């Protein structure tokens, strides 16, 4: 069973994330979208909202599971028997950052990190940009799946 975990904050899920998840479905038997809980981070959307956005977006996709986790990603991978960590790459800054994390994870465990390059249409989108657009009353709906809406 090729199980990959796609870890992140997903505050909120964007079209960039959903592009990576959709493409990963063809590569793995199961894609576990794992929302990391970081007590020291302030989020715009609650954990439940973030979870719901993803669950609803992929409700017709049995290969996609949504979970939350605390602690090290590699420990959680062992717990759920995931052999791959999936990450998206948008630009050189992402690459440098991700490289250090992937090396660390590979040192701590035998888990492989698999990178997918973003599609050109969504490569500029980030959750932080979406949050900025929301805060300033812009039309964020063109940057996120239909299931992501501000109450
Ligand atoms: P984190 O706080 O771990 O960076 P994010 O929710 O921001 O969590 O991102 C989770 C993953 O999704 C990361 O691998 C990130 O590179 C990837 N990602 C974010 N935005 C995009 C995008 N527009 N296209 C492809 N991948 C993306």
XYZ file of C-alpha atoms and ligand atoms in Angstrom, residues 6-10 14 16-17 20 41 87-90 94 98 118 122-123 125-127, ligand 1:
49
model
C 0.381 15.648 2.780
C 1.144 17.710 5.885
C 0.375 21.396 6.267
C -1.620 24.085 7.998
C -4.250 24.476 5.248
C -6.266 26.708 -1.691
C -2.735 25.104 -5.130
C -3.190 22.497 -2.399
C -1.317 18.778 -5.570
C 0.486 29.423 15.883
C 5.012 18.419 -0.507
C 4.360 21.015 -3.165
C 7.061 23.251 -4.635
C 6.205 26.701 -5.944
C 10.089 26.665 -1.201
C 11.746 21.999 1.901
C 2.821 23.329 -8.783
C -1.839 27.989 -9.139
C 1.862 28.496 -8.420
C -1.325 31.062 -4.562
C -0.532 30.698 -0.872
C -2.766 30.479 2.183
P 2.947 24.747 5.822
O 2.606 25.622 6.976
O 3.458 23.393 6.201
O 3.768 25.402 4.723
P 0.760 24.997 3.984
O -0.660 24.667 4.255
O 1.082 26.428 3.703
O 1.521 24.432 5.211
O 1.303 24.133 2.768
C 1.235 22.733 2.753
C 1.924 22.196 1.508
O 1.270 22.683 0.351
C 3.389 22.614 1.353
O 4.106 21.541 0.777
C 3.336 23.745 0.387
O 4.543 23.876 -0.341
C 2.215 23.281 -0.515
N 1.574 24.402 -1.203
C 1.133 25.548 -0.696
N 0.614 26.356 -1.661
C 0.754 25.676 -2.814
C 0.456 25.967 -4.192
N -0.072 27.115 -4.574
N 0.731 25.019 -5.090
C 1.279 23.854 -4.708
N 1.619 23.521 -3.458
C 1.369 24.427 -2.523
